[in-house]
C-alpha positions as a Python dict, from the first residue, in 0.01 Angstrom:
ca = {
    (1, 'M'): (0, 0, 0),
    (2, 'R'): (-146, 181, -270),
    (3, 'S'): (-265, 446, -53),
    (4, 'I'): (151, 485, 47),
    (5, 'F'): (209, 545, -309),
    (6, 'L'): (-89, 820, -374),
    (7, 'T'): (87, 973, -118),
    (8, 'L'): (431, 978, -156),
    (9, 'F'): (329, 1049, -520),
    (10, 'V'): (112, 1425, -384),
    (11, 'L'): (398, 1480, -150),
    (12, 'I'): (618, 1455, -454),
    (13, 'I'): (407, 1707, -638),
    (14, 'Y'): (332, 1980, -378),
    (15, 'T'): (710, 1948, -304),
    (16, 'T'): (810, 2063, -709),
    (17, 'N'): (567, 2297, -748),
    (18, 'T'): (653, 2415, -409),
    (19, 'Q'): (1001, 2485, -542),
    (20, 'G'): (918, 2615, -824),
    (21, 'V'): (705, 2880, -633),
    (22, 'Y'): (943, 2988, -440),
    (23, 'G'): (1250, 2996, -641),
    (24, 'Q'): (1120, 3171, -900),
    (25, 'E'): (1308, 3402, -1027),
    (26, 'I'): (1173, 3749, -1201),
    (27, 'T'): (1349, 3946, -1450),
    (28, 'L'): (1230, 4297, -1493),
    (29, 'T'): (1331, 4503, -1809),
    (30, 'I'): (1154, 4868, -1905),
    (31, 'Q'): (1247, 5037, -2236),
    (32, 'G'): (1147, 5357, -2362),
    (33, 'E'): (1003, 5496, -2647),
    (34, 'N'): (1355, 5557, -2853),
    (35, 'Q'): (1698, 5521, -2696),
    (36, 'V'): (1735, 5865, -2563),
    (37, 'A'): (1363, 5747, -2313),
    (38, 'T'): (1572, 5443, -2199),
    (39, 'N'): (1903, 5611, -2161),
    (40, 'R'): (1722, 5862, -1935),
    (41, 'I'): (1510, 5552, -1731),
    (42, 'D'): (1817, 5337, -1713),
    (43, 'S'): (1947, 5681, -1547),
    (44, 'I'): (1717, 5667, -1248),
    (45, 'G'): (1708, 5334, -1161),
    (46, 'Y'): (1517, 5039, -1094),
    (47, 'N'): (1505, 4647, -954),
    (48, 'P'): (1535, 4483, -1251),
    (49, 'K'): (1547, 4118, -1012),
    (50, 'H'): (1164, 4044, -791),
    (51, 'T'): (996, 3721, -698),
    (52, 'S'): (666, 3778, -793),
    (53, 'F'): (495, 3963, -1074),
    (54, 'Q'): (292, 4202, -843),
    (55, 'S'): (695, 4243, -723),
    (56, 'A'): (761, 4429, -1122),
    (57, 'D'): (462, 4570, -1107),
    (58, 'S'): (498, 4797, -825),
    (59, 'V'): (813, 4925, -927),
    (60, 'I'): (617, 4998, -1288),
    (61, 'T'): (413, 5200, -1059),
    (62, 'Q'): (639, 5380, -922),
    (63, 'T'): (873, 5437, -1213),
    (64, 'K'): (606, 5556, -1387),
    (65, 'K'): (527, 5780, -1083),
    (66, 'S'): (875, 5947, -1034),
    (67, 'F'): (859, 6094, -1411),
    (68, 'Q'): (529, 6247, -1412),
    (69, 'A'): (690, 6384, -1105),
    (70, 'L'): (967, 6468, -1301),
    (71, 'G'): (728, 6726, -1571),
    (72, 'Y'): (657, 6408, -1782),
    (73, 'F'): (330, 6415, -1746),
    (74, 'S'): (170, 6182, -2014),
    (75, 'A'): (439, 5928, -1886),
    (76, 'R'): (258, 5624, -1972),
    (77, 'E'): (264, 5203, -2019),
    (78, 'T'): (205, 5083, -2421),
    (79, 'S'): (369, 4775, -2420),
    (80, 'R'): (401, 4446, -2161),
    (81, 'E'): (538, 4156, -2357),
    (82, 'Q'): (612, 3826, -2093),
    (83, 'K'): (818, 3503, -2188),
    (84, 'G'): (841, 3272, -1846),
    (85, 'D'): (1043, 3461, -1614),
    (86, 'S'): (1070, 3712, -1784),
    (87, 'L'): (878, 4038, -1842),
    (88, 'K'): (962, 4342, -2086),
    (89, 'I'): (786, 4725, -2056),
    (90, 'E'): (765, 5005, -2272),
    (91, 'L'): (702, 5321, -2110),
    (92, 'A'): (630, 5620, -2320),
    (93, 'L'): (728, 5935, -2112),
    (94, 'G'): (642, 6172, -2414),
    (95, 'N'): (649, 6544, -2395),
    (96, 'Y'): (878, 6703, -2086),
    (97, 'Y'): (737, 7009, -1909),
    (98, 'K'): (930, 7167, -1760),
    (99, 'N'): (716, 7375, -1487),
    (100, 'I'): (377, 7383, -1375),
    (101, 'Q'): (157, 7715, -1298),
    (102, 'L'): (2, 7625, -971),
    (103, 'H'): (-346, 7812, -884),
    (104, 'I'): (-393, 7947, -524),
    (105, 'S'): (-733, 7998, -414),
    (106, 'P'): (-658, 8367, -226),
    (107, 'N'): (-898, 8283, 76),
    (108, 'S'): (-683, 7960, 184),
    (109, 'S'): (-431, 7956, 398),
    (110, 'L'): (-234, 7903, 102),
    (111, 'P'): (-100, 8220, 114),
    (112, 'T'): (88, 8261, 405),
    (113, 'Y'): (239, 7881, 373),
    (114, 'L'): (401, 8038, 79),
    (115, 'K'): (524, 8351, 182),
    (116, 'Q'): (684, 8171, 445),
    (117, 'L'): (895, 7960, 248),
    (118, 'A'): (994, 8339, 8),
    (119, 'I'): (788, 8225, -271),
    (120, 'P'): (594, 8510, -485),
    (121, 'I'): (273, 8555, -557),
    (122, 'R'): (150, 8659, -876),
    (123, 'N'): (-215, 8645, -966),
    (124, 'D'): (-315, 8411, -725),
    (125, 'S'): (-19, 8222, -926),
    (126, 'I'): (320, 8068, -856),
    (127, 'V'): (508, 7894, -1101),
    (128, 'V'): (779, 7664, -995),
    (129, 'T'): (964, 7363, -1217),
    (130, 'S'): (779, 7023, -1217),
    (131, 'A'): (1087, 6827, -1030),
    (132, 'F'): (1037, 7092, -752),
    (133, 'A'): (650, 7067, -715),
    (134, 'K'): (673, 6724, -488),
    (135, 'A'): (960, 6859, -297),
    (136, 'L'): (725, 7192, -247),
    (137, 'L'): (462, 6922, -109),
    (138, 'D'): (682, 6839, 118),
    (139, 'K'): (802, 7097, 214),
    (140, 'L'): (443, 7269, 274),
    (141, 'T'): (373, 6956, 471),
    (142, 'Q'): (627, 7012, 690),
    (143, 'Q'): (641, 7352, 810),
    (144, 'A'): (251, 7261, 871),
    (145, 'A'): (406, 6992, 1092),
    (146, 'D'): (518, 7226, 1269),
    (147, 'S'): (277, 7450, 1255),
    (148, 'G'): (110, 7219, 1515),
    (149, 'K'): (-84, 7119, 1234),
    (150, 'P'): (108, 6837, 1211),
    (151, 'F'): (-200, 6586, 980),
    (152, 'T'): (-261, 6898, 716),
    (153, 'S'): (-239, 6760, 332),
    (154, 'F'): (-115, 6959, 26),
    (155, 'Q'): (-193, 6841, -324),
    (156, 'I'): (-210, 6964, -703),
    (157, 'K'): (-570, 6820, -864),
    (158, 'N'): (-651, 6868, -1192),
    (159, 'I'): (-342, 6917, -1370),
    (160, 'T'): (-353, 6950, -1703),
    (161, 'P'): (-112, 7114, -2022),
    (162, 'I'): (-113, 7472, -2145),
    (163, 'S'): (231, 7497, -2368),
    (164, 'N'): (456, 7249, -2477),
    (165, 'T'): (686, 7379, -2133),
    (166, 'T'): (439, 7421, -1942),
    (167, 'L'): (190, 7215, -1732),
    (168, 'S'): (-127, 7384, -1485),
    (169, 'G'): (-304, 7266, -1172),
    (170, 'N'): (-423, 7363, -811),
    (171, 'L'): (-245, 7370, -546),
    (172, 'V'): (-524, 7253, -284),
    (173, 'I'): (-520, 7217, 94),
    (174, 'T'): (-678, 7010, 335),
    (175, 'E'): (-570, 7204, 658),
    (176, 'D'): (-619, 7027, 1060),
    (177, 'A'): (-688, 7247, 1366),
    (178, 'T'): (-453, 7335, 1524),
    (179, 'R'): (-278, 7085, 1774),
    (180, 'Y'): (-152, 7165, 2157),
    (181, 'L'): (78, 6920, 2357),
    (182, 'N'): (-112, 6793, 2567),
    (183, 'A'): (84, 6524, 2827),
    (184, 'I'): (447, 6463, 2833),
    (185, 'I'): (452, 6115, 2960),
    (186, 'I'): (828, 5919, 3081),
    (187, 'E'): (860, 5586, 3038),
    (188, 'G'): (1102, 5407, 3267),
    (189, 'Y'): (1318, 5706, 3429),
    (190, 'T'): (1022, 5800, 3669),
    (191, 'K'): (1216, 6055, 3878),
    (192, 'M'): (1354, 6265, 3568),
    (193, 'P'): (1396, 6581, 3694),
    (194, 'Q'): (1152, 6810, 3567),
    (195, 'A'): (1348, 7063, 3515),
    (196, 'F'): (1568, 6932, 3228),
    (197, 'I'): (1254, 6843, 3119),
    (198, 'K'): (1090, 7204, 3060),
    (199, 'R'): (1403, 7422, 3105),
    (200, 'Y'): (1698, 7236, 2894),
    (201, 'A'): (1570, 7048, 2630),
    (202, 'G'): (1231, 7308, 2599),
    (203, 'L'): (992, 7060, 2681),
    (204, 'K'): (674, 7225, 2798),
    (205, 'K'): (252, 7139, 2791),
    (206, 'N'): (-11, 7357, 2649),
    (207, 'R'): (239, 7468, 2382),
    (208, 'I'): (214, 7427, 1935),
    (209, 'F'): (339, 7089, 1853),
    (210, 'N'): (602, 7094, 1651),
    (211, 'S'): (696, 6761, 1542),
    (212, 'S'): (1071, 6854, 1410),
    (213, 'Q'): (1157, 7028, 1739),
    (214, 'V'): (1051, 6633, 1928),
    (215, 'Q'): (1363, 6536, 1757),
    (216, 'Q'): (1542, 6779, 1855),
    (217, 'Q'): (1457, 6835, 2216),
    (218, 'Q'): (1515, 6401, 2308),
    (219, 'D'): (1880, 6495, 2109),
    (220, 'A'): (1907, 6742, 2409),
    (221, 'L'): (1776, 6487, 2638),
    (222, 'D'): (2004, 6211, 2498),
    (223, 'A'): (2346, 6472, 2550),
    (224, 'L'): (2266, 6427, 2936),
    (225, 'P'): (2527, 6223, 3129),
    (226, 'F'): (2321, 6085, 3327),
    (227, 'V'): (2032, 6025, 3069),
    (228, 'A'): (1995, 5718, 2833),
    (229, 'I'): (1750, 5753, 2546),
    (230, 'K'): (1591, 5345, 2571),
    (231, 'K'): (1444, 5423, 2204),
    (232, 'D'): (1214, 5678, 2022),
    (233, 'S'): (962, 5906, 2154),
    (234, 'E'): (634, 5844, 2011),
    (235, 'I'): (328, 6117, 2017),
    (236, 'Q'): (1, 5972, 2053),
    (237, 'F'): (-275, 6143, 1920),
    (238, 'T'): (-704, 6120, 2040),
    (239, 'R'): (-942, 6352, 1873),
    (240, 'D'): (-854, 6640, 2099),
    (241, 'S'): (-608, 6585, 2320),
    (242, 'T'): (-197, 6566, 2164),
    (243, 'N'): (74, 6361, 2410),
    (244, 'L'): (432, 6266, 2383),
    (245, 'Y'): (547, 5935, 2545),
    (246, 'L'): (906, 5961, 2644),
    (247, 'Y'): (1077, 5644, 2630),
    (248, 'L'): (1441, 5693, 2919),
    (249, 'N'): (1632, 5513, 3131),
    (250, 'K'): (1843, 5663, 3366),
    (251, 'Q'): (2193, 5621, 3417),
    (252, 'S'): (2506, 5588, 3623),
    (253, 'A'): (2683, 5955, 3590),
    (254, 'N'): (2950, 5921, 3833),
    (255, 'R'): (3316, 5960, 3711),
    (256, 'F'): (3634, 5835, 3916),
    (257, 'D'): (3983, 5968, 3767),
    (258, 'G'): (4321, 5910, 3839),
    (259, 'F'): (4633, 5927, 3654),
    (260, 'L'): (5032, 5840, 3802),
    (261, 'G'): (5269, 6031, 3648),
    (262, 'F'): (5650, 5917, 3614),
    (263, 'A'): (5974, 6207, 3575),
    (264, 'S'): (6311, 6215, 3632),
    (265, 'D'): (6396, 6499, 3957),
    (266, 'P'): (6707, 6773, 3701),
    (267, 'E'): (6840, 6792, 4021),
    (268, 'T'): (6921, 6505, 4162),
    (269, 'N'): (6771, 6252, 3849),
    (270, 'E'): (6576, 6012, 4121),
    (271, 'L'): (6249, 5851, 4028),
    (272, 'Q'): (5940, 6157, 4067),
    (273, 'L'): (5601, 5977, 4073),
    (274, 'D'): (5259, 6257, 4063),
    (275, 'G'): (4925, 6206, 4024),
    (276, 'Y'): (4590, 6266, 4176),
    (277, 'L'): (4243, 6200, 4202),
    (278, 'D'): (3899, 6354, 4068),
    (279, 'L'): (3605, 6214, 4218),
    (280, 'A'): (3264, 6316, 4053),
    (281, 'L'): (2891, 6264, 4186),
    (282, 'V'): (2631, 6354, 3956),
    (283, 'N'): (2243, 6337, 3989),
    (284, 'N'): (2220, 6056, 4261),
    (285, 'L'): (1967, 6269, 4458),
    (286, 'N'): (1737, 6346, 4151),
    (287, 'Y'): (1768, 6646, 4100),
    (288, 'G'): (2099, 6739, 3819),
    (289, 'E'): (2283, 6849, 4036),
    (290, 'S'): (2689, 6769, 4101),
    (291, 'L'): (2963, 6728, 4308),
    (292, 'F'): (3320, 6774, 4235),
    (293, 'L'): (3600, 6660, 4372),
    (294, 'N'): (3983, 6696, 4309),
    (295, 'Y'): (4279, 6620, 4445),
    (296, 'K'): (4617, 6636, 4325),
    (297, 'S'): (4987, 6600, 4475),
    (298, 'D'): (5317, 6622, 4321),
    (299, 'G'): (5674, 6584, 4342),
    (300, 'D'): (5754, 6922, 4439),
    (301, 'D'): (5519, 6944, 4733),
    (302, 'Q'): (5271, 7137, 4594),
    (303, 'Q'): (4892, 7007, 4730),
    (304, 'Q'): (4611, 7148, 4607),
    (305, 'L'): (4264, 7101, 4666),
    (306, 'R'): (3936, 7193, 4493),
    (307, 'I'): (3593, 7124, 4641),
    (308, 'K'): (3285, 7256, 4446),
    (309, 'T'): (2915, 7178, 4416),
    (310, 'E'): (2647, 7274, 4165),
    (311, 'L'): (2245, 7289, 4244),
    (312, 'P'): (2066, 7322, 3849),
    (313, 'Y'): (1692, 7436, 3817),
    (314, 'L'): (1650, 7619, 4199),
    (315, 'F'): (1240, 7547, 4255),
    (316, 'G'): (1230, 7431, 3856),
    (317, 'S'): (1343, 7806, 3810),
    (318, 'P'): (1584, 7840, 3474),
    (319, 'L'): (1851, 8010, 3816),
    (320, 'G'): (2078, 7788, 3910),
    (321, 'A'): (2387, 7823, 4198),
    (322, 'S'): (2722, 7659, 4249),
    (323, 'A'): (2983, 7732, 4525),
    (324, 'E'): (3371, 7628, 4527),
    (325, 'L'): (3674, 7574, 4822),
    (326, 'Y'): (4017, 7558, 4686),
    (327, 'L'): (4324, 7482, 4826),
    (328, 'F'): (4670, 7481, 4721),
    (329, 'R'): (5024, 7491, 4911),
    (330, 'K'): (5328, 7531, 4769),
    (331, 'D'): (5614, 7339, 4955),
    (332, 'T'): (5679, 7560, 5245),
    (333, 'T'): (5672, 7835, 5025),
    (334, 'F'): (5282, 8015, 5025),
    (335, 'S'): (4901, 7875, 5012),
    (336, 'E'): (4614, 7991, 4900),
    (337, 'T'): (4241, 7960, 4982),
    (338, 'T'): (4010, 8056, 4726),
    (339, 'Q'): (3593, 8068, 4775),
    (340, 'Q'): (3379, 8165, 4516),
    (341, 'A'): (2996, 8183, 4497),
    (342, 'K'): (2784, 8210, 4208),
    (343, 'L'): (2430, 8234, 4034),
    (344, 'Y'): (2367, 8181, 3709),
    (345, 'Y'): (2087, 8138, 3449),
    (346, 'Q'): (2056, 7911, 3191),
    (347, 'L'): (1960, 8102, 2851),
    (348, 'R'): (1922, 7757, 2676),
    (349, 'A'): (2020, 7385, 2712),
    (350, 'A'): (2393, 7461, 2616),
    (351, 'S'): (2369, 7804, 2694),
    (352, 'R'): (2420, 8034, 3083),
    (353, 'I'): (2566, 8376, 3227),
    (354, 'E'): (2721, 8433, 3558),
    (355, 'L'): (2725, 8616, 3833),
    (356, 'G'): (2924, 8584, 4123),
    (357, 'Y'): (3158, 8656, 4425),
    (358, 'K'): (3544, 8552, 4490),
    (359, 'Y'): (3739, 8555, 4807),
    (360, 'K'): (4090, 8507, 4778),
    (361, 'T'): (4407, 8459, 5067),
    (362, 'S'): (4726, 8384, 5032),
    (363, 'D'): (5003, 8358, 5277),
    (364, 'N'): (5358, 8373, 5268),
    (365, 'L'): (5483, 8023, 5514),
    (366, 'L'): (5845, 8162, 5499),
    (367, 'D'): (6018, 8325, 5760),
    (368, 'V'): (6043, 8719, 5755),
    (369, 'S'): (6415, 8707, 5696),
    (370, 'D'): (6391, 8455, 5409),
    (371, 'T'): (6106, 8631, 5187),
    (372, 'P'): (6158, 8759, 4886),
    (373, 'N'): (6018, 9127, 4793),
    (374, 'D'): (5815, 8969, 4543),
    (375, 'L'): (5603, 8696, 4809),
    (376, 'T'): (5343, 8869, 5046),
    (377, 'D'): (5075, 8807, 5241),
    (378, 'Y'): (4724, 8951, 5103),
    (379, 'S'): (4383, 8925, 5049),
    (380, 'L'): (4135, 8957, 4718),
    (381, 'N'): (3752, 9003, 4708),
    (382, 'A'): (3608, 9052, 4377),
    (383, 'L'): (3319, 9074, 4165),
    (384, 'T'): (3312, 8788, 3817),
    (385, 'A'): (3017, 8769, 3537),
    (386, 'G'): (3086, 8519, 3296),
    (387, 'L'): (2962, 8364, 2972),
    (388, 'N'): (2909, 7960, 2933),
    (389, 'L'): (2817, 7725, 2638),
    (390, 'Q'): (2865, 7341, 2618),
    (391, 'R'): (2714, 7100, 2393),
    (392, 'N'): (2725, 6753, 2484),
    (393, 'Q'): (2734, 6477, 2286),
    (394, 'N'): (2603, 6116, 2251),
    (395, 'N'): (2938, 5985, 2312),
    (396, 'Y'): (3120, 5784, 2596),
    (397, 'L'): (3510, 5835, 2432),
    (398, 'F'): (3440, 6169, 2443),
    (399, 'P'): (3131, 6307, 2595),
    (400, 'I'): (3187, 6745, 2521),
    (401, 'K'): (3116, 6824, 2241),
    (402, 'S'): (3215, 7224, 2236),
    (403, 'I'): (3304, 7491, 2520),
    (404, 'L'): (3341, 7833, 2476),
    (405, 'S'): (3377, 8015, 2870),
    (406, 'A'): (3412, 8375, 2921),
    (407, 'T'): (3457, 8495, 3268),
    (408, 'A'): (3547, 8825, 3433),
    (409, 'E'): (3615, 8980, 3737),
    (410, 'F'): (3686, 9283, 3892),
    (411, 'G'): (3837, 9309, 4262),
    (412, 'K'): (4052, 9465, 4522),
    (413, 'R'): (4403, 9295, 4600),
    (414, 'K'): (4531, 9431, 4948),
    (415, 'T'): (4792, 9360, 5102),
    (416, 'T'): (5014, 9498, 5387),
    (417, 'L'): (5154, 9802, 5170),
    (418, 'N'): (4864, 9868, 4958),
    (419, 'T'): (4534, 9854, 4843),
    (420, 'Q'): (4487, 9753, 4513),
    (421, 'D'): (4251, 9797, 4270),
    (422, 'Q'): (4291, 9432, 3951),
    (423, 'I'): (4113, 9312, 3617),
    (424, 'G'): (4086, 8885, 3582),
    (425, 'A'): (3967, 8754, 3251),
    (426, 'T'): (3972, 8368, 3084),
    (427, 'L'): (3867, 8263, 2772),
    (428, 'L'): (3862, 7881, 2709),
    (429, 'A'): (3803, 7766, 2397),
    (430, 'S'): (3776, 7403, 2280),
    (431, 'N'): (3551, 7181, 2004),
    (432, 'I'): (3621, 6861, 1837),
    (433, 'F'): (3620, 6852, 1426),
    (434, 'K'): (3498, 6518, 1318),
    (435, 'L'): (3647, 6470, 988),
    (436, 'N'): (3409, 6128, 960),
    (437, 'Q'): (3339, 5848, 1196),
    (438, 'A'): (3732, 5726, 1261),
    (439, 'N'): (3915, 5989, 1202),
    (440, 'Q'): (3867, 6321, 1447),
    (441, 'V'): (4072, 6667, 1546),
    (442, 'Y'): (4068, 6815, 1896),
    (443, 'I'): (4227, 7198, 1941),
    (444, 'R'): (4130, 7373, 2280),
    (445, 'S'): (4266, 7759, 2337),
    (446, 'N'): (4333, 7876, 2696),
    (447, 'T'): (4403, 8176, 2787),
    (448, 'Q'): (4437, 8384, 3090),
    (449, 'L'): (4512, 8758, 3207),
    (450, 'L'): (4532, 8927, 3498),
    (451, 'A'): (4616, 9354, 3469),
    (452, 'S'): (4754, 9522, 3767),
    (453, 'D'): (4962, 9761, 3826),
    (454, 'N'): (5189, 9572, 4074),
    (455, 'Y'): (5209, 9185, 4070),
    (456, 'V'): (5329, 8944, 4405),
    (457, 'T'): (5403, 8531, 4305),
    (458, 'N'): (5115, 8437, 4470),
    (459, 'E'): (4912, 8545, 4280),
    (460, 'L'): (5021, 8402, 3965),
    (461, 'F'): (4831, 8226, 3722),
    (462, 'R'): (5013, 7833, 3732),
    (463, 'F'): (5007, 7670, 3468),
    (464, 'G'): (5196, 7321, 3245),
    (465, 'G'): (5121, 6940, 3317),
    (466, 'I'): (4880, 6721, 3198),
    (467, 'T'): (4540, 6928, 3219),
    (468, 'S'): (4745, 7264, 3015),
    (469, 'I'): (5010, 7250, 2798),
    (470, 'R'): (5133, 6832, 2822),
    (471, 'G'): (5497, 6792, 2900),
    (472, 'F'): (5584, 7035, 3160),
    (473, 'E'): (5593, 6997, 3562),
    (474, 'E'): (5239, 7047, 3703),
    (475, 'N'): (5181, 7416, 3836),
    (476, 'S'): (5527, 7478, 3745),
    (477, 'I'): (5502, 7834, 3502),
    (478, 'F'): (5408, 8143, 3657),
    (479, 'A'): (5280, 8414, 3499),
    (480, 'N'): (5056, 8698, 3463),
    (481, 'L'): (4961, 8618, 3068),
    (482, 'T'): (4913, 8284, 2958),
    (483, 'T'): (4807, 8123, 2663),
    (484, 'V'): (4776, 7754, 2596),
    (485, 'L'): (4723, 7582, 2198),
    (486, 'N'): (4644, 7202, 2248),
    (487, 'T'): (4605, 7006, 1887),
    (488, 'E'): (4581, 6620, 1895),
    (489, 'Y'): (4459, 6447, 1580),
    (490, 'R'): (4263, 6102, 1693),
    (491, 'Y'): (4240, 5784, 1493),
    (492, 'V'): (3903, 5631, 1676),
    (493, 'I'): (3913, 5269, 1657),
    (494, 'G'): (3483, 5187, 1703),
    (495, 'N'): (3388, 5284, 2033),
    (496, 'S'): (3613, 5166, 2237),
    (497, 'A'): (3949, 5256, 2166),
    (498, 'Y'): (4161, 5557, 1989),
    (499, 'I'): (4533, 5711, 1955),
    (500, 'H'): (4616, 6031, 1882),
    (501, 'S'): (4853, 6260, 1851),
    (502, 'I'): (4993, 6578, 2097),
    (503, 'I'): (5085, 6920, 1954),
    (504, 'D'): (5042, 7162, 2189),
    (505, 'A'): (5159, 7574, 2196),
    (506, 'G'): (5208, 7804, 2492),
    (507, 'Y'): (5310, 8128, 2558),
    (508, 'F'): (5344, 8331, 2889),
    (509, 'E'): (5454, 8665, 3010),
    (510, 'N'): (5586, 8767, 3434),
    (511, 'E'): (5582, 9088, 3457),
    (512, 'L'): (5796, 9036, 3803),
    (513, 'L'): (6121, 8836, 3593),
    (514, 'N'): (6022, 9042, 3286),
    (515, 'S'): (5973, 8736, 3088),
    (516, 'K'): (5824, 8698, 2782),
    (517, 'T'): (5859, 8271, 2675),
    (518, 'R'): (5694, 8046, 2431),
    (519, 'L'): (5634, 7683, 2481),
    (520, 'F'): (5609, 7372, 2317),
    (521, 'S'): (5539, 7000, 2326),
    (522, 'I'): (5473, 6680, 2102),
    (523, 'G'): (5370, 6341, 2181),
    (524, 'F'): (5168, 6080, 2191),
    (525, 'G'): (4850, 5899, 2353),
    (526, 'A'): (4667, 5643, 2349),
    (527, 'G'): (4293, 5574, 2530),
    (528, 'L'): (4164, 5261, 2604),
    (529, 'R'): (3802, 5143, 2698),
    (530, 'T'): (3789, 4862, 2999),
    (531, 'K'): (3558, 4747, 3205),
    (532, 'A'): (3694, 4934, 3473),
    (533, 'G'): (3694, 5282, 3303),
    (534, 'I'): (3925, 5466, 3019),
    (535, 'F'): (4264, 5435, 3041),
    (536, 'K'): (4445, 5626, 2931),
    (537, 'I'): (4868, 5708, 2880),
    (538, 'N'): (4996, 6023, 2695),
    (539, 'I'): (5380, 6083, 2648),
    (540, 'A'): (5494, 6441, 2589),
    (541, 'N'): (5824, 6631, 2585),
    (542, 'G'): (5856, 7019, 2669),
    (543, 'K'): (6061, 7262, 2571),
    (544, 'S'): (6082, 7651, 2572),
    (545, 'E'): (6155, 7766, 2210),
    (546, 'K'): (6539, 7896, 2342),
    (547, 'N'): (6651, 7492, 2405),
    (548, 'P'): (6666, 7215, 2244),
    (549, 'F'): (6377, 6847, 2326),
    (550, 'K'): (6572, 6652, 2586),
    (551, 'F'): (6453, 6276, 2638),
    (552, 'S'): (6510, 6345, 2961),
    (553, 'N'): (6237, 6627, 2929),
    (554, 'T'): (5978, 6327, 2814),
    (555, 'K'): (5676, 6246, 3063),
    (556, 'V'): (5451, 5997, 3068),
    (557, 'H'): (5113, 6011, 3231),
    (558, 'L'): (4869, 5730, 3372),
    (559, 'Q'): (4522, 5740, 3352),
    (560, 'L'): (4217, 5550, 3432),
    (561, 'E'): (3857, 5707, 3474),
    (562, 'T'): (3602, 5462, 3607),
    (563, 'R'): (3254, 5592, 3588),
    (564, 'F'): (3038, 5436, 3877),
}
């Protein structure tokens, strides 16, 4: 019985002491030698609550070092008062030294580093503000790391006052040997196309190791639609090698996209249905290749089929190739076939230049007696050149951040009557302006020009619909000059939904009809990420400048984009 009571007594004492230790809260107060100094300490701020005296001491030391770095060289602790769980410190800041004169050894590599930072050296010394001294050391360290010397260090030694406002010290460097990237090891997606590592991201072996660029290059890979970063890259330094580990996962970038549209026939007022199929197959062969198929049919008996394939980085070089077939039929009026082939050179990850050949034919499907003068058979041979810039981002809802594409073509159009020189041009630009996490503005501008001495209807640009100016029938407008501005204000709800406005404006010219017209459309839309993909709805109403808005002209488009 006695042993039981003794055991209980020990447990009670142990529990009481343990609760006291773990429940202890230390209150720290740091004051200056006067009220002005106290106000300066409070302005920097410090944590007054701690669970141990060791934690409080580390804050006191850090506060003292912070003031010394700001120019209070003689800052020191002058008194300490401890009462129970309360610790009160007096920190004498002393004199404030605004500047520090740093002496530079002309025989070291310091002058080279300082010259790159545009810091002038006079009489083998530089003068900086004391508050900037630590930032200077950080900049020099980063500069050395970006030059392939990540273990180079910079210090200020032998600091002494030389006047009431100026300190003096020696800026010294401990330099490391230049390091080169010896190996790139990919973990996870081992079949990652090596050309994208070398050409797209710019990660190449046997180049000077640049720590800042590694993060940028990883971000470039993360923006690829078929790659996901599993975790941040790691660097392994050994005595004679530098190895980069990339942790990548392959992710599906295939896309299936379709929509249904509802509109009323202006003549019969009956309901019409239109829709399209958009299929993209990306990197299924682990080459970075892509195959696009687009089929579209609407209630006005328009059918179009586009097949395009793209092969990047041929044989590991910056050269890529693309080929495209486009078929279009306008009810029983005319048909069109376009074939294109391009070679492109990848300048950087986001930019490339293109050179290609285009062959286009169009057939008049009407009876000879019904054929208007501006509709005829023709063929076109043209050379094309272009510049494309596209910045991707790691965002499921909006994977493309910005686009700038300029294309020109120079060709000859041949009909049964004559051969005509022609020039065409297209300028497309879009960007997402992110205001904050939830609000953003999307702007897209597309301008097309066909310059010729005369025109035929079946060679004109066709636009209108969800992919150009919303609120109008698909491909219902013919023009030799078009410009369309699409704008959206988006409110993003997390990473799964968004709502947006629709405000579009357009202008076109049709010299065959001697017509110059402005177009407008307004509406709203929404997008929702579901298990099946992204479901989108757009409701828009369009009009020309001389006509009022009519509710019957409202177009509703439903779209489901599935990625697999």
